[in-house]
Coordinates of C-alpha atoms and ligand atoms in Angstrom, one line a residue:
M12 CA -21.6 -15.1 -90.8
E13 CA -21.8 -13.6 -94.4
Q14 CA -21.5 -9.8 -94.9
P15 CA -25.0 -8.2 -95.1
N16 CA -25.6 -6.2 -98.2
S17 CA -28.2 -3.7 -97.4
D18 CA -30.0 -2.0 -94.6
K19 CA -32.9 -4.3 -95.0
E20 CA -30.7 -7.3 -94.7
L21 CA -29.0 -5.8 -91.7
L22 CA -32.3 -5.2 -90.0
S23 CA -33.5 -8.7 -90.7
E24 CA -30.1 -10.0 -89.3
I25 CA -30.6 -8.0 -86.1
E26 CA -34.1 -9.3 -85.8
E27 CA -32.9 -12.8 -86.2
L28 CA -30.2 -12.3 -83.6
R29 CA -32.7 -10.8 -81.1
F30 CA -34.9 -13.7 -81.7
Q31 CA -32.0 -16.1 -81.0
L32 CA -31.1 -14.2 -77.8
E33 CA -34.6 -14.4 -76.6
E34 CA -34.6 -18.1 -77.4
A35 CA -31.3 -18.5 -75.5
H36 CA -32.8 -16.8 -72.5
E37 CA -35.8 -19.0 -72.5
T38 CA -33.6 -22.1 -72.9
I39 CA -31.3 -21.2 -70.0
N40 CA -34.3 -20.4 -67.8
A41 CA -35.9 -23.7 -68.8
I42 CA -32.7 -25.6 -68.0
R43 CA -32.2 -23.7 -64.7
T44 CA -35.7 -24.4 -63.5
G45 CA -35.5 -28.0 -64.8
Q46 CA -38.1 -27.7 -67.5
V47 CA -35.8 -29.0 -70.3
D48 CA -33.2 -31.8 -70.4
A49 CA -31.4 -30.8 -73.6
L50 CA -29.9 -27.8 -75.3
V51 CA -28.3 -26.8 -78.5
V52 CA -24.9 -25.1 -78.5
K53 CA -23.5 -23.6 -81.7
D54 CA -19.8 -23.9 -82.1
K55 CA -17.3 -23.9 -85.0
T56 CA -18.6 -27.1 -86.3
G57 CA -22.2 -25.9 -86.3
H58 CA -25.1 -26.6 -83.8
Q59 CA -24.9 -29.4 -81.3
L60 CA -27.5 -30.9 -79.1
Y61 CA -26.7 -31.7 -75.5
T62 CA -29.1 -33.5 -73.2
L63 CA -28.6 -33.7 -69.5
K64 CA -29.1 -37.4 -69.1
T65 CA -28.7 -37.9 -65.4
A66 CA -29.7 -34.6 -64.0
D67 CA -33.4 -34.7 -63.2
Q68 CA -35.3 -31.6 -62.2
T69 CA -34.8 -32.1 -58.4
Y70 CA -31.0 -32.1 -58.8
R71 CA -31.0 -29.1 -61.1
V72 CA -33.1 -27.1 -58.7
F73 CA -30.7 -28.3 -55.9
I74 CA -27.7 -27.2 -58.0
E75 CA -29.3 -23.9 -58.6
K76 CA -29.6 -23.2 -54.9
M77 CA -26.1 -24.3 -54.0
S78 CA -23.7 -21.8 -52.6
E79 CA -20.9 -23.2 -54.8
G80 CA -20.6 -22.5 -58.5
A81 CA -21.5 -25.3 -60.8
V82 CA -20.3 -25.5 -64.4
T83 CA -20.5 -28.2 -67.0
I84 CA -18.1 -28.0 -69.9
N85 CA -17.6 -30.1 -73.1
R86 CA -14.3 -31.5 -74.5
D87 CA -13.4 -28.0 -75.9
G88 CA -13.8 -26.4 -72.5
I89 CA -17.0 -24.6 -73.5
V90 CA -19.5 -23.9 -70.8
L91 CA -22.6 -26.0 -71.5
Y92 CA -24.3 -25.1 -68.3
C93 CA -23.7 -23.1 -65.1
N94 CA -25.7 -22.1 -62.1
T95 CA -26.5 -18.6 -60.9
R96 CA -23.9 -18.7 -58.3
F97 CA -21.1 -19.2 -60.9
A98 CA -22.5 -16.2 -62.8
E99 CA -22.4 -14.2 -59.6
M100 CA -18.8 -15.3 -58.8
T101 CA -17.6 -14.1 -62.2
D102 CA -20.0 -11.2 -62.3
T103 CA -21.2 -12.2 -65.8
P104 CA -24.8 -12.3 -66.9
L105 CA -25.9 -15.9 -66.7
E106 CA -26.9 -16.0 -70.4
K107 CA -23.4 -14.9 -71.4
T108 CA -21.6 -17.5 -69.5
I109 CA -23.1 -20.4 -71.5
G110 CA -21.1 -21.0 -74.7
M111 CA -18.0 -19.2 -73.3
P112 CA -14.7 -21.0 -72.8
L113 CA -14.2 -21.7 -69.1
A114 CA -10.6 -20.4 -69.4
S115 CA -11.9 -17.0 -70.1
F116 CA -13.0 -16.8 -66.5
V117 CA -9.5 -17.3 -65.1
P118 CA -6.5 -14.9 -65.2
D119 CA -3.8 -15.6 -67.8
E120 CA -1.3 -16.9 -65.2
S121 CA -3.8 -19.6 -64.2
K122 CA -4.8 -20.7 -67.6
D123 CA -2.1 -23.5 -67.9
K124 CA -3.1 -24.8 -64.5
L125 CA -6.8 -25.0 -65.5
E126 CA -5.9 -26.7 -68.8
Q127 CA -3.9 -29.3 -67.0
L128 CA -6.7 -29.9 -64.5
I129 CA -9.3 -30.3 -67.2
H130 CA -7.0 -32.6 -69.1
S131 CA -6.4 -34.8 -66.2
S132 CA -10.0 -34.7 -65.1
W133 CA -11.2 -36.5 -68.3
E134 CA -9.2 -39.5 -67.0
E135 CA -10.1 -39.4 -63.3
D136 CA -11.8 -37.1 -60.8
C137 CA -9.5 -34.3 -59.8
R138 CA -9.5 -31.2 -57.6
Q139 CA -7.2 -28.2 -57.6
E140 CA -7.0 -24.7 -56.3
I141 CA -7.4 -22.2 -59.2
I142 CA -7.9 -18.5 -59.3
L143 CA -11.1 -17.2 -60.8
K144 CA -11.5 -13.6 -62.0
D145 CA -14.5 -11.9 -60.5
G146 CA -16.1 -9.1 -62.5
G147 CA -14.2 -6.3 -60.9
G148 CA -10.9 -7.9 -62.0
K149 CA -10.1 -9.1 -58.5
D150 CA -8.7 -12.6 -58.0
M151 CA -10.9 -15.1 -56.1
H152 CA -9.2 -18.2 -54.8
C153 CA -11.4 -21.2 -55.6
M154 CA -11.3 -25.0 -55.4
F155 CA -12.2 -26.7 -58.7
S156 CA -13.6 -30.2 -58.1
C157 CA -14.0 -32.0 -61.5
N158 CA -16.1 -35.1 -62.3
T159 CA -16.9 -36.5 -65.7
I160 CA -20.6 -37.0 -66.6
E161 CA -22.2 -38.7 -69.5
L162 CA -24.5 -36.7 -71.7
D163 CA -26.5 -38.0 -74.7
S164 CA -24.1 -36.1 -76.9
G165 CA -21.0 -37.6 -75.3
M166 CA -18.9 -37.0 -72.2
A167 CA -18.9 -33.7 -70.3
L168 CA -17.0 -32.4 -67.3
S169 CA -18.9 -31.1 -64.3
I170 CA -17.0 -28.7 -62.1
I171 CA -18.0 -27.6 -58.6
I172 CA -16.3 -24.3 -57.8
T173 CA -16.0 -23.5 -54.1
D174 CA -15.1 -19.9 -53.1
L175 CA -12.1 -20.2 -50.8
S176 CA -11.8 -16.4 -50.2
V177 CA -13.4 -16.7 -46.7
L178 CA -11.3 -19.8 -46.0
K179 CA -8.2 -18.1 -47.3
E180 CA -9.0 -15.0 -45.2
T181 CA -9.6 -17.1 -42.2
E182 CA -6.4 -19.0 -42.8
K183 CA -4.6 -15.7 -43.2
Q184 CA -6.1 -14.5 -39.9
L185 CA -5.3 -17.8 -38.3
H186 CA -1.8 -17.5 -39.5
L187 CA -1.5 -14.0 -38.2
R188 CA -3.0 -15.0 -34.8
N189 CA -0.7 -17.9 -34.7
A190 CA 2.3 -15.6 -35.3
Q191 CA 1.0 -13.3 -32.6
L192 CA 0.4 -16.2 -30.3
E193 CA 3.9 -17.5 -31.0
E194 CA 5.3 -14.0 -30.3
S195 CA 3.4 -13.7 -27.0
R196 CA 4.5 -17.2 -26.1
A197 CA 8.1 -16.3 -26.7
N198 CA 7.6 -13.1 -24.7
T199 CA 5.9 -15.0 -21.9
Q200 CA 8.8 -17.5 -21.9
K201 CA 11.3 -14.6 -21.8
L202 CA 9.3 -13.0 -18.9
N203 CA 9.1 -16.4 -17.2
S204 CA 12.8 -16.9 -17.4
S205 CA 13.5 -13.4 -16.1
L206 CA 11.0 -14.0 -13.3
E207 CA 12.5 -17.3 -12.4
A208 CA 15.9 -15.6 -12.2
T209 CA 14.5 -12.8 -10.0
V210 CA 12.8 -15.3 -7.7
K211 CA 16.0 -17.3 -7.5
E212 CA 17.9 -14.1 -6.6
R213 CA 15.3 -13.0 -4.1
T214 CA 15.2 -16.4 -2.5
H215 CA 18.9 -16.2 -2.1
D216 CA 18.7 -12.7 -0.7
L217 CA 15.9 -13.9 1.6
V218 CA 17.9 -16.8 2.9
I219 CA 20.9 -14.6 3.5
S220 CA 18.8 -11.9 5.3
R221 CA 17.0 -14.6 7.4
E222 CA 20.4 -16.0 8.4
H223 CA 21.6 -12.5 9.1
F224 CA 18.6 -11.9 11.3
K225 CA 19.1 -15.2 13.1
L226 CA 22.8 -14.6 13.6
L227 CA 22.1 -11.1 14.9
T228 CA 19.3 -12.0 17.2
N229 CA 21.2 -14.9 18.7
N230 CA 24.3 -12.8 19.3
I231 CA 22.8 -9.8 21.0
V232 CA 22.4 -9.7 24.8
Q233 CA 18.7 -9.0 24.6
M234 CA 16.0 -11.6 24.4
T235 CA 14.0 -11.1 21.2
W236 CA 10.8 -12.4 19.7
T237 CA 8.6 -11.8 16.7
N238 CA 4.8 -11.9 16.8
L239 CA 2.0 -11.9 14.2
P240 CA -0.5 -9.0 14.0
D241 CA -3.0 -11.1 16.1
G242 CA -0.4 -11.3 19.0
N243 CA 0.7 -14.9 18.5
V244 CA 4.4 -15.1 19.0
N245 CA 6.0 -17.1 16.2
S246 CA 9.7 -17.0 17.1
Y247 CA 12.2 -16.4 19.9
N248 CA 16.0 -16.1 19.8
Q249 CA 18.2 -18.6 21.5
R250 CA 18.7 -16.3 24.5
W251 CA 15.1 -16.4 25.3
Y252 CA 15.2 -20.2 25.5
D253 CA 18.4 -20.1 27.6
Y254 CA 16.9 -17.6 30.1
T255 CA 13.5 -19.3 30.5
G256 CA 14.7 -22.9 30.1
K257 CA 11.5 -23.5 28.0
D258 CA 11.0 -24.5 24.4
F259 CA 8.8 -23.1 21.7
E260 CA 6.1 -25.7 22.3
T261 CA 5.4 -24.0 25.7
M262 CA 6.3 -20.5 24.8
G263 CA 4.8 -20.0 21.3
G264 CA 1.5 -18.1 20.8
F265 CA 0.7 -16.5 24.2
G266 CA 2.8 -19.0 26.3
W267 CA 5.1 -16.2 27.5
K268 CA 2.3 -14.8 29.8
E269 CA 3.0 -17.7 32.1
L270 CA 6.5 -16.3 32.7
V271 CA 5.5 -12.8 33.6
H272 CA 5.4 -11.9 37.3
P273 CA 1.8 -12.0 38.4
D274 CA 2.0 -8.4 39.6
D275 CA 3.1 -7.2 36.2
L276 CA 0.9 -9.3 34.0
K277 CA -2.2 -7.1 34.0
E278 CA -0.2 -4.0 32.8
T279 CA 1.8 -6.0 30.3
A280 CA -1.2 -7.7 28.8
E281 CA -3.1 -4.4 28.5
K282 CA -0.3 -2.6 26.9
Y283 CA 0.4 -5.5 24.5
A284 CA -3.3 -5.6 23.4
R285 CA -3.4 -1.8 23.0
S286 CA -0.3 -1.8 20.7
L287 CA -1.8 -4.6 18.6
K288 CA -4.9 -2.6 18.2
T289 CA -3.3 0.8 17.5
G290 CA -0.1 -0.3 15.9
E291 CA 1.8 2.0 18.3
M292 CA 5.1 0.9 19.9
F293 CA 4.8 -1.6 22.7
E294 CA 6.8 -0.6 25.8
V295 CA 6.6 -2.0 29.3
E296 CA 8.8 -2.9 32.2
N297 CA 8.1 -6.2 33.8
R298 CA 9.7 -9.2 35.5
Y299 CA 10.3 -12.5 33.7
R300 CA 10.9 -15.7 35.6
R301 CA 14.3 -17.3 34.9
H302 CA 14.8 -21.0 34.5
D303 CA 15.9 -21.2 38.2
G304 CA 12.7 -19.4 39.4
V305 CA 14.3 -16.0 40.0
Y306 CA 12.4 -13.0 38.5
R307 CA 14.4 -10.3 36.8
W308 CA 13.2 -6.9 35.6
H309 CA 13.1 -6.4 31.8
L310 CA 12.4 -3.5 29.5
N311 CA 10.2 -4.7 26.7
R312 CA 10.0 -2.9 23.4
S313 CA 8.3 -4.0 20.2
K314 CA 7.8 -2.3 16.9
P315 CA 5.7 -3.3 13.9
L316 CA 7.1 -4.1 10.5
K317 CA 4.8 -2.9 7.7
N318 CA 4.4 -3.6 4.0
D319 CA 4.1 -1.0 1.2
K320 CA 0.4 -0.6 1.9
G321 CA 1.1 0.2 5.6
E322 CA -0.3 -3.1 6.8
I323 CA 1.5 -4.8 9.7
I324 CA 3.3 -8.0 8.7
F325 CA 4.7 -8.8 12.1
W326 CA 6.2 -7.3 15.2
V327 CA 9.8 -7.4 16.3
G328 CA 10.3 -7.2 20.1
T329 CA 13.2 -7.1 22.5
A330 CA 13.4 -7.7 26.2
T331 CA 16.4 -6.0 27.9
D332 CA 17.5 -7.1 31.3
I333 CA 17.4 -4.0 33.5
E334 CA 17.6 -5.7 36.9
D335 CA 21.0 -4.2 37.7
Q336 CA 20.0 -0.7 36.6
K337 CA 16.8 -1.0 38.7
R338 CA 18.8 -2.0 41.7
E339 CA 21.2 1.0 41.1
M340 CA 18.3 3.3 40.8
D341 CA 16.7 2.0 44.0
R342 CA 20.0 2.5 45.8
K343 CA 20.3 6.0 44.5
D344 CA 16.7 6.7 45.5
E345 CA 17.4 5.3 48.9
F346 CA 20.5 7.4 49.2
I347 CA 18.7 10.6 48.1
G348 CA 15.9 9.9 50.6
I349 CA 18.3 9.4 53.5
A350 CA 20.7 12.3 52.5
S351 CA 17.9 14.8 52.0
H352 CA 16.4 13.8 55.3
E353 CA 19.7 14.1 57.1
L354 CA 20.3 17.5 55.4
K355 CA 17.0 18.8 56.4
T356 CA 17.6 18.9 60.2
P357 CA 20.9 21.0 60.2
L358 CA 19.4 23.2 57.5
T359 CA 16.4 24.0 59.7
S360 CA 18.6 24.9 62.7
L361 CA 20.9 27.0 60.4
K362 CA 17.8 28.9 59.2
G363 CA 16.7 29.3 62.8
Y364 CA 20.1 30.7 63.9
L365 CA 20.1 33.1 60.9
Q366 CA 16.7 34.4 61.9
L367 CA 18.0 34.9 65.5
I368 CA 21.0 36.9 64.2
A369 CA 18.7 39.0 62.0
G370 CA 16.4 39.7 64.9
Y371 CA 19.2 40.6 67.3
K372 CA 18.1 43.7 69.1
K373 CA 20.7 44.6 71.6
E374 CA 22.8 46.6 69.3
E375 CA 22.4 47.6 65.7
L376 CA 24.1 45.2 63.3
P377 CA 26.5 46.8 60.9
P378 CA 25.0 47.1 57.3
I379 CA 27.5 44.8 55.9
I380 CA 26.5 42.0 58.3
Q381 CA 22.8 42.7 57.5
Q382 CA 23.8 42.2 53.8
Y383 CA 25.6 38.9 54.6
I384 CA 22.6 37.7 56.5
S385 CA 20.1 38.4 53.7
K386 CA 22.5 36.7 51.2
A387 CA 22.9 33.7 53.5
S388 CA 19.1 33.5 53.8
L389 CA 18.7 33.5 50.0
S390 CA 21.2 30.6 49.7
I391 CA 19.5 28.8 52.6
N392 CA 16.1 29.1 50.8
K393 CA 17.6 27.8 47.6
L394 CA 19.1 24.9 49.5
Q395 CA 15.9 24.2 51.3
S396 CA 13.9 24.1 48.0
L397 CA 16.5 21.7 46.6
I398 CA 16.3 19.4 49.6
N399 CA 12.5 19.6 49.5
D400 CA 12.6 18.5 45.9
L401 CA 14.8 15.6 46.7
L402 CA 12.5 14.6 49.5
D403 CA 9.5 14.9 47.2
V404 CA 11.2 12.6 44.7
S405 CA 11.9 9.9 47.2
K406 CA 8.3 10.3 48.6
I407 CA 6.9 9.9 45.0
K408 CA 9.1 6.8 44.6
A409 CA 7.7 5.4 47.9
G410 CA 4.2 6.4 47.0
R411 CA 4.0 8.7 49.9
L412 CA 3.4 12.2 48.4
E413 CA 0.4 13.0 50.4
Y414 CA -1.4 16.2 51.1
A415 CA -4.7 17.6 52.2
L416 CA -7.2 18.9 49.7
S417 CA -9.4 22.0 49.9
D418 CA -11.1 24.5 47.5
V419 CA -8.3 26.5 45.8
N420 CA -9.0 29.8 44.1
I421 CA -6.8 29.5 41.0
T422 CA -7.1 33.1 40.1
N423 CA -5.7 34.2 43.4
L424 CA -3.0 31.6 43.2
I425 CA -1.9 32.9 39.8
N426 CA -1.8 36.5 41.0
Q427 CA 0.2 35.5 44.0
C428 CA 2.7 33.5 42.1
I429 CA 3.2 36.3 39.5
E430 CA 3.7 38.8 42.2
N431 CA 6.3 36.5 43.7
A432 CA 8.1 36.0 40.4
E433 CA 8.1 39.8 39.7
H434 CA 9.8 40.3 43.0
V435 CA 12.4 37.6 42.3
Y436 CA 13.0 38.4 38.6
P437 CA 12.6 42.2 38.4
S438 CA 14.1 42.3 34.9
Y439 CA 11.3 40.1 33.4
Q440 CA 7.8 41.2 32.2
F441 CA 5.0 39.0 33.4
E442 CA 1.7 39.3 31.5
K443 CA -1.5 37.6 32.7
H444 CA -4.8 36.8 31.0
I445 CA -7.3 35.3 33.4
A446 CA -10.7 34.8 31.8
D447 CA -12.7 34.3 35.0
T448 CA -12.4 33.2 38.7
F449 CA -11.7 29.5 38.8
T450 CA -11.9 27.2 41.7
V451 CA -10.6 23.7 41.9
K452 CA -10.2 21.0 44.5
G453 CA -6.5 20.7 45.4
N454 CA -3.6 21.5 47.7
T455 CA -2.6 25.2 47.5
E456 CA 1.0 24.7 48.4
R457 CA 1.5 21.9 45.9
L458 CA -0.3 23.8 43.1
E459 CA 1.8 26.9 43.9
Q460 CA 4.9 24.6 43.7
V461 CA 3.9 23.6 40.2
L462 CA 3.1 27.1 39.0
M463 CA 6.3 28.5 40.5
N464 CA 8.3 25.7 38.9
L465 CA 6.9 26.6 35.5
L466 CA 7.5 30.3 36.0
N467 CA 11.1 29.6 37.2
N468 CA 11.8 27.5 34.2
A469 CA 10.3 30.1 31.8
V470 CA 12.8 32.6 33.2
K471 CA 15.7 30.1 33.4
Y472 CA 15.3 29.0 29.8
S473 CA 14.7 32.4 28.1
Q474 CA 17.7 34.6 28.8
S475 CA 17.3 37.0 25.9
N476 CA 13.5 37.6 25.5
K477 CA 12.2 38.4 28.9
N478 CA 8.5 38.3 28.3
V479 CA 6.5 35.6 30.1
S480 CA 2.7 35.3 29.9
V481 CA 0.3 33.4 32.1
T482 CA -3.2 32.5 31.0
A483 CA -6.1 30.8 32.6
V484 CA -9.1 29.7 30.5
K485 CA -12.0 27.3 30.8
Y486 CA -11.3 24.2 28.7
G487 CA -14.3 21.9 28.7
N488 CA -14.9 21.1 32.4
N489 CA -11.4 22.0 33.2
V490 CA -9.4 25.1 33.8
R491 CA -6.2 25.3 31.7
I492 CA -3.3 27.3 33.0
S493 CA -0.5 28.0 30.6
V494 CA 2.9 29.6 31.0
T495 CA 4.4 30.8 27.8
D496 CA 8.0 32.0 27.2
Q497 CA 10.0 33.0 24.1
G498 CA 13.1 31.2 25.1
I499 CA 15.2 28.3 23.7
G500 CA 12.3 25.9 23.1
L501 CA 12.4 22.1 22.9
S502 CA 12.5 19.5 20.1
Q503 CA 9.8 16.9 19.8
D504 CA 12.1 14.2 21.2
Q505 CA 13.0 16.4 24.2
Q506 CA 9.3 17.3 24.8
S507 CA 8.5 13.6 25.1
R508 CA 11.1 13.1 27.9
I509 CA 11.2 16.2 30.0
F510 CA 8.7 14.8 32.6
E511 CA 11.0 11.9 33.3
R512 CA 12.9 11.8 36.6
F513 CA 16.3 13.6 36.4
Y514 CA 15.9 14.3 32.7
R515 CA 17.7 17.4 31.6
V516 CA 18.3 18.6 28.0
E517 CA 21.9 18.3 27.1
D518 CA 22.5 21.7 25.7
K519 CA 26.0 23.0 26.4
K520 CA 25.2 26.5 25.2
N521 CA 22.2 27.0 27.4
M522 CA 23.2 24.9 30.4
T523 CA 21.8 26.2 33.7
S524 CA 21.9 24.7 37.2
G525 CA 19.2 22.2 38.0
L526 CA 18.7 18.5 38.6
G527 CA 15.8 17.6 36.4
M528 CA 13.3 17.1 39.2
G529 CA 10.9 20.1 39.0
L530 CA 8.8 18.8 36.0
Y531 CA 8.8 15.3 37.3
I532 CA 7.4 16.4 40.6
S533 CA 4.9 18.8 38.9
H534 CA 3.7 15.9 36.7
E535 CA 3.1 13.8 39.8
I536 CA 1.3 16.5 41.6
I537 CA -1.0 17.3 38.7
T538 CA -1.7 13.6 38.0
N539 CA -2.6 13.2 41.6
H540 CA -5.0 16.1 41.2
N541 CA -6.7 14.2 38.4
G542 CA -5.3 16.7 35.9
T543 CA -3.0 16.6 32.9
I544 CA 0.2 18.4 32.2
G545 CA 1.9 19.0 28.8
V546 CA 4.0 21.2 26.6
T547 CA 4.0 22.6 23.1
S548 CA 7.2 24.0 21.9
E549 CA 9.3 25.0 18.9
P550 CA 13.1 25.0 19.2
G551 CA 14.4 28.6 19.2
Q552 CA 10.8 30.0 19.4
G553 CA 9.8 29.3 23.0
S554 CA 7.5 27.0 24.9
T555 CA 4.1 26.8 26.5
F556 CA 3.8 24.6 29.5
Y557 CA 0.2 24.0 30.6
F558 CA -1.8 22.0 33.1
E559 CA -5.5 21.3 33.3
L560 CA -7.5 20.7 36.5
P561 CA -11.1 19.7 36.8
L562 CA -13.3 22.7 37.9
I563 CA -15.5 22.3 40.9
Ligands
LIG11 P1 15.6 21.6 35.9 O1 15.1 22.8 35.3 O2 15.9 21.7 37.3 O3 16.7 21.0 35.1 P2 13.0 20.5 35.3 O4 12.4 19.2 35.6 O5 12.2 21.7 35.8 O6 14.5 20.5 35.8 O7 13.1 20.6 33.8 C1 13.7 19.5 33.0 C2 14.3 20.0 31.8 O8 13.3 20.5 30.9 C3 15.2 21.2 32.0 O9 16.5 20.7 32.3 C4 15.2 21.9 30.6 O10 16.1 21.2 29.8 C5 13.8 21.6 30.1 N1 12.9 22.7 30.3 C6 12.1 22.9 31.3 N2 11.4 24.1 31.2 C7 11.8 24.6 30.0 C8 11.5 25.8 29.3 N3 10.6 26.7 29.7 N4 12.1 26.0 28.1 C9 13.0 25.2 27.6 N5 13.4 24.0 28.3 C10 12.8 23.8 29.4

């Protein structure tokens, strides 16, 4: 353009340019909406007319609506036409894009690539990834697909530009996910291998411990079994098969019941069922039939094996042959019965003679003789109570501990027993707390025997603190009589065994005379009175022995 000379010329120049711009706007609009098929582009060589030979209105509207950018360039790379999408992609006003070199929309580093693409595309259809600059200066990865088209003015290149940003981002995400996936796959594989190793190791341990268990159970003298929580027996040791002469086919599940002596089956089955229900240890003595038909006594014990959650997995049981011990015990009981019976007769006459001597009237007995007589009487009384206990034990064993029942005034009985104890143990303090007058159905002598036994023990096992208290209170429909001392006390384990026959705590420090019969007899007497007997105790603190009887 020539240099304008004056303001006037300048103004007319501006006016002309504005007119041209408006014209360009209209032209572009007309092309976009398909109203014209040709346009004039001014380049270095002057104005040139371009007609869009093949693009009819429908196609142009279609191109305008595409989500891809569409550009047509001439041989010089000048944009002859573009759609709105391209203008948006490059963030350039639509009217400014036309007439611009296409290369101005790509960054410098992509210019060569674009030039080569354009160059090749004049020969044949080509496509290539090229970066486009968006208005904000950011790079936008795009696919340039080039086709030549024939215009009236000559050949032109039509380029469809597809925004690959989303695709690229998706690819990037995919790549990232793939890497993460690969990493977790590697981790899983690592975990798998370590798990495999652990399983292998555990299986090995399991095989060893199973073999251990098998070896152990087959080598102990007891018969053993394992059963499931529902009671079905699922294994026996070899000794079981040797003893019974049966195989698992007949013994599995509940087949063992067939071998229990008919007299012992009820108790065995009941205790078995109770343990399965409560999870408490199963313990019962019963007779099992041997392969030759002989029954032998066994002590059965079974304990549950639990998992981390406390659920029972299975039970492990043992049956120990106690036939020989039983026989020994029976012989001992028989001997005790006979011996105590034999001892009773001479003791009775001894007591009688002593009474005769004490009552001798003809001449006064020297004091020393009188002293000897009372000492001899004391010893004879002790001996008699010992023999009575022995007789009671054998009677209990034979189921013959019988006595007549009548109404017993417990309050009177306690008062009497305490009086008695105060007389025998003058150095002890006996306290009593009787809430009311209580009457029960029972045998006075036997109940006195129980109470005296508890009082004697309270004294015997509390040598340093000499306070003993006796209470009687209503307990539901029962009366509860308790004897409390502050003596040596008993551990939990000892408490669970003291009512057994001949059981004595092995305590060398506090050993006193006794045979472990008193509490066994007391237990029998109270049970026969439909009552209960028990103990609460703390080692070193003292004990409370109590029994309860139903009130009339
Ligand atoms: P004995 O006293 O003749 O040994 P018992 O059957 O009366 O027999 O008692 C059994 C065992 O219970 C005793 O040997 C003793 O170890 C324990 N025992 C009984 N009473 C008490 C008590 N009051 N305090 C501590 N231990 C006791």
